[in-house]
PDB file of C-alpha atoms in Angstrom:
ATOM      1  CA  UNK A1463     -12.851  -7.000  -6.836  1.00 95.00           C
ATOM      2  CA  UNK A1464     -15.288  -4.732  -4.943  1.00 97.00           C
ATOM      3  CA  UNK A1465     -16.754  -5.704  -1.577  1.00 96.00           C
ATOM      4  CA  UNK A1466     -19.171  -3.146  -0.192  1.00 95.00           C
ATOM      5  CA  UNK A1467     -22.322  -2.444   1.768  1.00 95.00           C
ATOM      6  CA  UNK A1468     -24.812  -0.132   0.002  1.00 92.00           C
ATOM      7  CA  UNK A1469     -23.728   2.999   1.901  1.00 95.00           C
ATOM      8  CA  UNK A1470     -20.197   2.574   3.287  1.00 97.00           C
ATOM      9  CA  UNK A1471     -18.788   4.749   6.064  1.00 96.00           C
ATOM     10  CA  UNK A1472     -15.357   4.693   4.417  1.00 97.00           C
ATOM     11  CA  UNK A1473     -13.552   2.832   1.658  1.00 98.00           C
ATOM     12  CA  UNK A1474     -10.217   1.110   1.116  1.00 98.00           C
ATOM     13  CA  UNK A1475      -8.164   0.555  -2.024  1.00 98.00           C
ATOM     14  CA  UNK A1476      -6.242  -2.669  -1.322  1.00 98.00           C
ATOM     15  CA  UNK A1477      -2.944  -3.679  -2.958  1.00 98.00           C
ATOM     16  CA  UNK A1478      -2.135  -7.383  -2.375  1.00 96.00           C
ATOM     17  CA  UNK A1479       1.395  -8.648  -1.876  1.00 94.00           C
ATOM     18  CA  UNK A1480       3.570 -10.399  -4.440  1.00 92.00           C
ATOM     19  CA  UNK A1481       1.960 -13.419  -6.081  1.00 91.00           C
ATOM     20  CA  UNK A1482      -1.519 -12.728  -4.664  1.00 92.00           C
ATOM     21  CA  UNK A1483      -4.267 -11.981  -7.210  1.00 92.00           C
ATOM     22  CA  UNK A1484      -7.221  -9.789  -6.313  1.00 92.00           C
ATOM     23  CA  UNK A1485      -9.616 -12.692  -5.795  1.00 90.00           C
ATOM     24  CA  UNK A1486      -7.283 -14.165  -3.175  1.00 88.00           C
ATOM     25  CA  UNK A1487      -8.595 -11.680  -0.618  1.00 86.00           C
ATOM     26  CA  UNK A1488     -12.335 -12.054  -0.997  1.00 89.00           C
ATOM     27  CA  UNK A1489     -13.047 -14.332   1.966  1.00 90.00           C
ATOM     28  CA  UNK A1490     -11.403 -12.357   4.772  1.00 91.00           C
ATOM     29  CA  UNK A1491     -12.410  -8.956   3.384  1.00 93.00           C
ATOM     30  CA  UNK A1492     -16.094  -9.833   3.629  1.00 94.00           C
ATOM     31  CA  UNK A1493     -15.781  -8.823   7.291  1.00 94.00           C
ATOM     32  CA  UNK A1494     -14.989  -5.267   6.184  1.00 97.00           C
ATOM     33  CA  UNK A1495     -18.171  -5.086   4.150  1.00 96.00           C
ATOM     34  CA  UNK A1496     -20.147  -6.450   7.085  1.00 96.00           C
ATOM     35  CA  UNK A1497     -18.577  -3.740   9.281  1.00 96.00           C
ATOM     36  CA  UNK A1498     -19.665  -0.954   6.933  1.00 97.00           C
ATOM     37  CA  UNK A1499     -16.580  -0.470   4.745  1.00 98.00           C
ATOM     38  CA  UNK A1500     -16.093  -0.774   1.010  1.00 98.00           C
ATOM     39  CA  UNK A1501     -12.919  -2.511  -0.180  1.00 98.00           C
ATOM     40  CA  UNK A1502     -11.681  -2.374  -3.762  1.00 98.00           C
ATOM     41  CA  UNK A1503      -8.959  -4.992  -4.263  1.00 97.00           C
ATOM     42  CA  UNK A1504      -6.731  -4.149  -7.223  1.00 97.00           C
ATOM     43  CA  UNK A1505      -5.335  -6.944  -9.387  1.00 96.00           C
ATOM     44  CA  UNK A1506      -1.692  -5.854  -9.246  1.00 97.00           C
ATOM     45  CA  UNK A1507       0.234  -6.081 -12.515  1.00 97.00           C
ATOM     46  CA  UNK A1508       2.431  -9.176 -12.604  1.00 95.00           C
ATOM     47  CA  UNK A1509       0.947 -10.743  -9.455  1.00 93.00           C
ATOM     48  CA  UNK A1510      -0.351 -13.828 -11.232  1.00 89.00           C
ATOM     49  CA  UNK A1511      -3.923 -12.640 -11.652  1.00 91.00           C
ATOM     50  CA  UNK A1512      -5.648 -11.418 -14.804  1.00 93.00           C
ATOM     51  CA  UNK A1513      -3.473  -8.316 -15.248  1.00 95.00           C
ATOM     52  CA  UNK A1514      -0.219  -8.942 -17.158  1.00 95.00           C
ATOM     53  CA  UNK A1515       3.135  -7.659 -15.988  1.00 96.00           C
ATOM     54  CA  UNK A1516       6.286  -8.759 -14.221  1.00 93.00           C
ATOM     55  CA  UNK A1517       7.172  -9.208 -10.532  1.00 92.00           C
ATOM     56  CA  UNK A1518       8.829  -6.208  -8.860  1.00 92.00           C
ATOM     57  CA  UNK A1519      12.033  -5.536 -10.833  1.00 95.00           C
ATOM     58  CA  UNK A1520      13.636  -2.130 -10.289  1.00 95.00           C
ATOM     59  CA  UNK A1521      16.304  -2.699 -12.926  1.00 96.00           C
ATOM     60  CA  UNK A1522      13.721  -3.481 -15.608  1.00 97.00           C
ATOM     61  CA  UNK A1523      11.607  -0.496 -14.547  1.00 98.00           C
ATOM     62  CA  UNK A1524      14.589   1.845 -14.653  1.00 97.00           C
ATOM     63  CA  UNK A1525      15.446   0.611 -18.139  1.00 97.00           C
ATOM     64  CA  UNK A1526      11.869   1.382 -19.172  1.00 98.00           C
ATOM     65  CA  UNK A1527      12.185   4.876 -17.711  1.00 97.00           C
ATOM     66  CA  UNK A1528      15.435   5.529 -19.588  1.00 97.00           C
ATOM     67  CA  UNK A1529      13.760   4.506 -22.837  1.00 97.00           C
ATOM     68  CA  UNK A1530      10.980   7.032 -22.295  1.00 97.00           C
ATOM     69  CA  UNK A1531       8.312   4.637 -20.991  1.00 97.00           C
ATOM     70  CA  UNK A1532       6.390   4.437 -17.748  1.00 97.00           C
ATOM     71  CA  UNK A1533       7.940   1.979 -15.270  1.00 98.00           C
ATOM     72  CA  UNK A1534       5.508  -0.666 -14.045  1.00 98.00           C
ATOM     73  CA  UNK A1535       5.859   0.611 -10.456  1.00 98.00           C
ATOM     74  CA  UNK A1536       4.433   3.952 -11.617  1.00 98.00           C
ATOM     75  CA  UNK A1537       1.625   2.241 -13.537  1.00 98.00           C
ATOM     76  CA  UNK A1538       0.626   0.235 -10.457  1.00 98.00           C
ATOM     77  CA  UNK A1539       0.497   3.399  -8.346  1.00 98.00           C
ATOM     78  CA  UNK A1540      -1.684   4.937 -11.068  1.00 98.00           C
ATOM     79  CA  UNK A1541      -3.985   1.881 -10.931  1.00 98.00           C
ATOM     80  CA  UNK A1542      -4.446   2.444  -7.187  1.00 98.00           C
ATOM     81  CA  UNK A1543      -5.175   6.125  -7.741  1.00 98.00           C
ATOM     82  CA  UNK A1544      -7.779   5.203 -10.349  1.00 98.00           C
ATOM     83  CA  UNK A1545      -9.289   2.932  -7.694  1.00 98.00           C
ATOM     84  CA  UNK A1546      -9.579   5.932  -5.363  1.00 98.00           C
ATOM     85  CA  UNK A1547     -11.256   7.986  -8.105  1.00 98.00           C
ATOM     86  CA  UNK A1548     -13.700   5.143  -8.793  1.00 98.00           C
ATOM     87  CA  UNK A1549     -14.669   4.835  -5.132  1.00 98.00           C
ATOM     88  CA  UNK A1550     -15.212   8.577  -4.777  1.00 97.00           C
ATOM     89  CA  UNK A1551     -17.271   8.630  -7.973  1.00 97.00           C
ATOM     90  CA  UNK A1552     -19.384   5.746  -6.713  1.00 97.00           C
ATOM     91  CA  UNK A1553     -19.778   6.634  -3.038  1.00 97.00           C
ATOM     92  CA  UNK A1554     -19.236  10.392  -2.885  1.00 96.00           C
ATOM     93  CA  UNK A1555     -17.234  12.078  -0.143  1.00 95.00           C
ATOM     94  CA  UNK A1556     -16.459   9.017   1.993  1.00 97.00           C
ATOM     95  CA  UNK A1557     -12.855   8.802   3.272  1.00 98.00           C
ATOM     96  CA  UNK A1558     -10.751   6.511   1.071  1.00 98.00           C
ATOM     97  CA  UNK A1559      -7.617   4.868   2.481  1.00 98.00           C
ATOM     98  CA  UNK A1560      -4.986   2.965   0.541  1.00 98.00           C
ATOM     99  CA  UNK A1561      -3.809  -0.340   2.014  1.00 98.00           C
ATOM    100  CA  UNK A1562      -0.920  -2.519   0.880  1.00 98.00           C
ATOM    101  CA  UNK A1563       0.755  -5.725   1.988  1.00 97.00           C
ATOM    102  CA  UNK A1564       4.444  -6.475   1.460  1.00 97.00           C
ATOM    103  CA  UNK A1565       5.326  -5.166  -2.047  1.00 96.00           C
ATOM    104  CA  UNK A1566       1.760  -3.898  -2.215  1.00 97.00           C
ATOM    105  CA  UNK A1567       2.554  -1.642   0.733  1.00 98.00           C
ATOM    106  CA  UNK A1568       5.287  -0.004  -1.319  1.00 98.00           C
ATOM    107  CA  UNK A1569       2.950   0.616  -4.246  1.00 98.00           C
ATOM    108  CA  UNK A1570       0.324   1.946  -1.836  1.00 98.00           C
ATOM    109  CA  UNK A1571       2.812   4.418  -0.363  1.00 98.00           C
ATOM    110  CA  UNK A1572       3.597   5.730  -3.847  1.00 98.00           C
ATOM    111  CA  UNK A1573      -0.107   6.191  -4.541  1.00 98.00           C
ATOM    112  CA  UNK A1574      -0.759   7.955  -1.231  1.00 98.00           C
ATOM    113  CA  UNK A1575       2.199  10.286  -1.763  1.00 98.00           C
ATOM    114  CA  UNK A1576       1.033  11.189  -5.273  1.00 98.00           C
ATOM    115  CA  UNK A1577      -2.688  11.552  -4.549  1.00 98.00           C
ATOM    116  CA  UNK A1578      -3.769  13.884  -1.720  1.00 97.00           C
ATOM    117  CA  UNK A1579      -7.345  12.574  -1.962  1.00 98.00           C
ATOM    118  CA  UNK A1580      -6.396   9.436  -0.033  1.00 98.00           C
ATOM    119  CA  UNK A1581      -7.337   9.957   3.608  1.00 98.00           C
ATOM    120  CA  UNK A1582      -4.569   7.749   4.963  1.00 98.00           C
ATOM    121  CA  UNK A1583      -2.097   4.948   4.332  1.00 98.00           C
ATOM    122  CA  UNK A1584      -1.923   1.419   5.758  1.00 98.00           C
ATOM    123  CA  UNK A1585       1.189  -0.728   5.320  1.00 98.00           C
ATOM    124  CA  UNK A1586       1.123  -4.396   6.340  1.00 98.00           C
ATOM    125  CA  UNK A1587       4.373  -6.406   6.529  1.00 98.00           C
ATOM    126  CA  UNK A1588       6.110  -3.847   4.349  1.00 98.00           C
ATOM    127  CA  UNK A1589       9.128  -1.548   4.344  1.00 98.00           C
ATOM    128  CA  UNK A1590      10.984   1.038   2.373  1.00 97.00           C
ATOM    129  CA  UNK A1591      14.282   0.586   0.575  1.00 97.00           C
ATOM    130  CA  UNK A1592      16.471   2.199   3.262  1.00 96.00           C
ATOM    131  CA  UNK A1593      16.911   5.335   1.106  1.00 97.00           C
ATOM    132  CA  UNK A1594      19.370   3.496  -1.133  1.00 96.00           C
ATOM    133  CA  UNK A1595      18.660   6.008  -3.860  1.00 97.00           C
ATOM    134  CA  UNK A1596      20.828   8.476  -1.960  1.00 97.00           C
ATOM    135  CA  UNK A1597      23.844   6.360  -2.938  1.00 97.00           C
ATOM    136  CA  UNK A1598      23.304   7.397  -6.598  1.00 97.00           C
ATOM    137  CA  UNK A1599      23.129  10.622  -8.568  1.00 97.00           C
ATOM    138  CA  UNK A1600      21.009  12.044 -11.348  1.00 97.00           C
ATOM    139  CA  UNK A1601      18.062  10.172 -12.786  1.00 97.00           C
ATOM    140  CA  UNK A1602      18.900   6.926 -10.964  1.00 97.00           C
ATOM    141  CA  UNK A1603      18.722   8.774  -7.640  1.00 98.00           C
ATOM    142  CA  UNK A1604      15.431  10.455  -8.519  1.00 97.00           C
ATOM    143  CA  UNK A1605      13.862   7.191  -9.672  1.00 98.00           C
ATOM    144  CA  UNK A1606      14.912   5.119  -6.669  1.00 98.00           C
ATOM    145  CA  UNK A1607      13.756   7.734  -4.173  1.00 98.00           C
ATOM    146  CA  UNK A1608      10.477   8.177  -6.052  1.00 98.00           C
ATOM    147  CA  UNK A1609       9.533   4.554  -5.292  1.00 98.00           C
ATOM    148  CA  UNK A1610      10.932   4.368  -1.738  1.00 98.00           C
ATOM    149  CA  UNK A1611       8.231   4.671   0.950  1.00 98.00           C
ATOM    150  CA  UNK A1612      10.791   6.049   3.400  1.00 98.00           C
ATOM    151  CA  UNK A1613      11.501   8.950   1.060  1.00 98.00           C
ATOM    152  CA  UNK A1614       7.778   9.414   0.388  1.00 98.00           C
ATOM    153  CA  UNK A1615       6.641   9.484   4.025  1.00 98.00           C
ATOM    154  CA  UNK A1616       6.879  13.261   4.171  1.00 96.00           C
ATOM    155  CA  UNK A1617       4.545  13.538   1.182  1.00 97.00           C
ATOM    156  CA  UNK A1618       1.928  11.332   2.893  1.00 97.00           C
ATOM    157  CA  UNK A1619       2.038  13.258   6.181  1.00 94.00           C
ATOM    158  CA  UNK A1620       0.201  14.803   7.918  1.00 96.00           C
ATOM    159  CA  UNK A1621      -2.347  12.187   6.871  1.00 97.00           C
ATOM    160  CA  UNK A1622      -2.235   9.158   9.189  1.00 97.00           C
ATOM    161  CA  UNK A1623      -0.142   6.091   8.453  1.00 98.00           C
ATOM    162  CA  UNK A1624      -0.928   2.768  10.161  1.00 98.00           C
ATOM    163  CA  UNK A1625       1.894   0.212   9.995  1.00 98.00           C
ATOM    164  CA  UNK A1626       1.503  -3.455  10.988  1.00 98.00           C
ATOM    165  CA  UNK A1627       4.415  -5.872  11.312  1.00 98.00           C
ATOM    166  CA  UNK A1628       5.125  -9.211  12.947  1.00 98.00           C
ATOM    167  CA  UNK A1629       8.359  -9.763  14.895  1.00 98.00           C
ATOM    168  CA  UNK A1630       8.420 -13.233  13.273  1.00 97.00           C
ATOM    169  CA  UNK A1631       8.192 -11.966   9.685  1.00 98.00           C
ATOM    170  CA  UNK A1632      10.453 -14.254   7.584  1.00 97.00           C
ATOM    171  CA  UNK A1633      10.298 -12.079   4.444  1.00 97.00           C
ATOM    172  CA  UNK A1634      10.721  -8.445   5.522  1.00 98.00           C
ATOM    173  CA  UNK A1635      12.547  -8.185   8.850  1.00 97.00           C
ATOM    174  CA  UNK A1636      10.996  -6.263  11.705  1.00 98.00           C
ATOM    175  CA  UNK A1637      13.889  -3.791  11.674  1.00 97.00           C
ATOM    176  CA  UNK A1638      13.079  -2.835   8.077  1.00 98.00           C
ATOM    177  CA  UNK A1639       9.474  -2.175   9.026  1.00 98.00           C
ATOM    178  CA  UNK A1640      10.628  -0.076  11.982  1.00 97.00           C
ATOM    179  CA  UNK A1641      12.750   2.068   9.649  1.00 97.00           C
ATOM    180  CA  UNK A1642       9.619   2.894   7.667  1.00 98.00           C
ATOM    181  CA  UNK A1643       7.644   3.663  10.827  1.00 97.00           C
ATOM    182  CA  UNK A1644      10.428   5.997  11.966  1.00 97.00           C
ATOM    183  CA  UNK A1645      10.217   7.873   8.653  1.00 97.00           C
ATOM    184  CA  UNK A1646       6.594   8.800   9.438  1.00 96.00           C
ATOM    185  CA  UNK A1647       7.446  10.103  12.894  1.00 94.00           C
ATOM    186  CA  UNK A1648       4.423  11.342  14.840  1.00 93.00           C
ATOM    187  CA  UNK A1649       2.142  10.796  11.826  1.00 92.00           C
ATOM    188  CA  UNK A1650       2.738   7.035  11.928  1.00 95.00           C
ATOM    189  CA  UNK A1651       1.237   4.452  14.264  1.00 97.00           C
ATOM    190  CA  UNK A1652       3.071   1.165  14.765  1.00 97.00           C
ATOM    191  CA  UNK A1653       1.310  -2.113  15.533  1.00 98.00           C
ATOM    192  CA  UNK A1654       2.882  -5.491  16.239  1.00 98.00           C
ATOM    193  CA  UNK A1655       0.879  -8.629  15.533  1.00 97.00           C
ATOM    194  CA  UNK A1656       1.399 -12.328  16.219  1.00 96.00           C
ATOM    195  CA  UNK A1657       1.391 -13.701  12.676  1.00 94.00           C
ATOM    196  CA  UNK A1658       4.221 -14.025  10.196  1.00 96.00           C
ATOM    197  CA  UNK A1659       4.058 -12.199   6.834  1.00 96.00           C
ATOM    198  CA  UNK A1660       0.972 -10.527   5.416  1.00 95.00           C
ATOM    199  CA  UNK A1661      -2.500  -9.826   6.648  1.00 95.00           C
ATOM    200  CA  UNK A1662      -4.210 -12.226   9.046  1.00 95.00           C
ATOM    201  CA  UNK A1663      -7.259 -12.189  11.293  1.00 95.00           C
ATOM    202  CA  UNK A1664      -5.489 -10.190  13.993  1.00 97.00           C
ATOM    203  CA  UNK A1665      -4.495  -7.456  11.530  1.00 97.00           C
ATOM    204  CA  UNK A1666      -8.054  -7.324  10.205  1.00 97.00           C
ATOM    205  CA  UNK A1667      -9.400  -6.875  13.739  1.00 96.00           C
ATOM    206  CA  UNK A1668      -6.846  -4.193  14.630  1.00 97.00           C
ATOM    207  CA  UNK A1669      -7.391  -2.294  11.395  1.00 97.00           C
ATOM    208  CA  UNK A1670     -11.176  -2.335  11.784  1.00 96.00           C
ATOM    209  CA  UNK A1671     -10.806  -1.008  15.342  1.00 96.00           C
ATOM    210  CA  UNK A1672      -8.640   1.825  14.069  1.00 95.00           C
ATOM    211  CA  UNK A1673     -11.044   2.675  11.244  1.00 95.00           C
ATOM    212  CA  UNK A1674     -14.008   2.604  13.623  1.00 93.00           C
ATOM    213  CA  UNK A1675     -12.263   5.060  15.951  1.00 93.00           C
ATOM    214  CA  UNK A1676     -11.821   7.732  13.263  1.00 89.00           C
TER     215      UNK A1676
END
């Protein structure tokens, strides 16, 4: 789903959270278009939209990797990167950020780490996996760290990272979000908001303020 003015000042590739199809974001993202920003919302594989797939399942993805296939987590990151390429093809040299909520924030971090053409990363109500891959060896270690935003933070820097989290988040605890913010160090900016889990009007307002200031 693309929302855009004719000549945007910047663009966002948006990865919704678990169970949210692309069209679920149209209403609140209209404000971004009205503020001069293009937003391409990707229909995440397995999120219940038009794109088939399964919900986030690291064990299934690792099994796919061992059999010589591409894990779905890698395919989703590639989808987001293709979104960035599309926006640059359509709008030229505008800055393109990648934004993700909850699980979408993890996919967005993978995309930003892999693609230096993203101008920055935004994570909303998201976290890493506490570097659990370091508890393993060999291919399991490499795979788990390759999908962990905390391990990928150094590959996103020195590009900016904006992280939004609610102290009342019932899904991903605040402490987990703080771990991810700490991984970015001085390249990360940490924002608390008054909602629960996922984007809300306050996050939209804060994010637009940040984009307008850059």
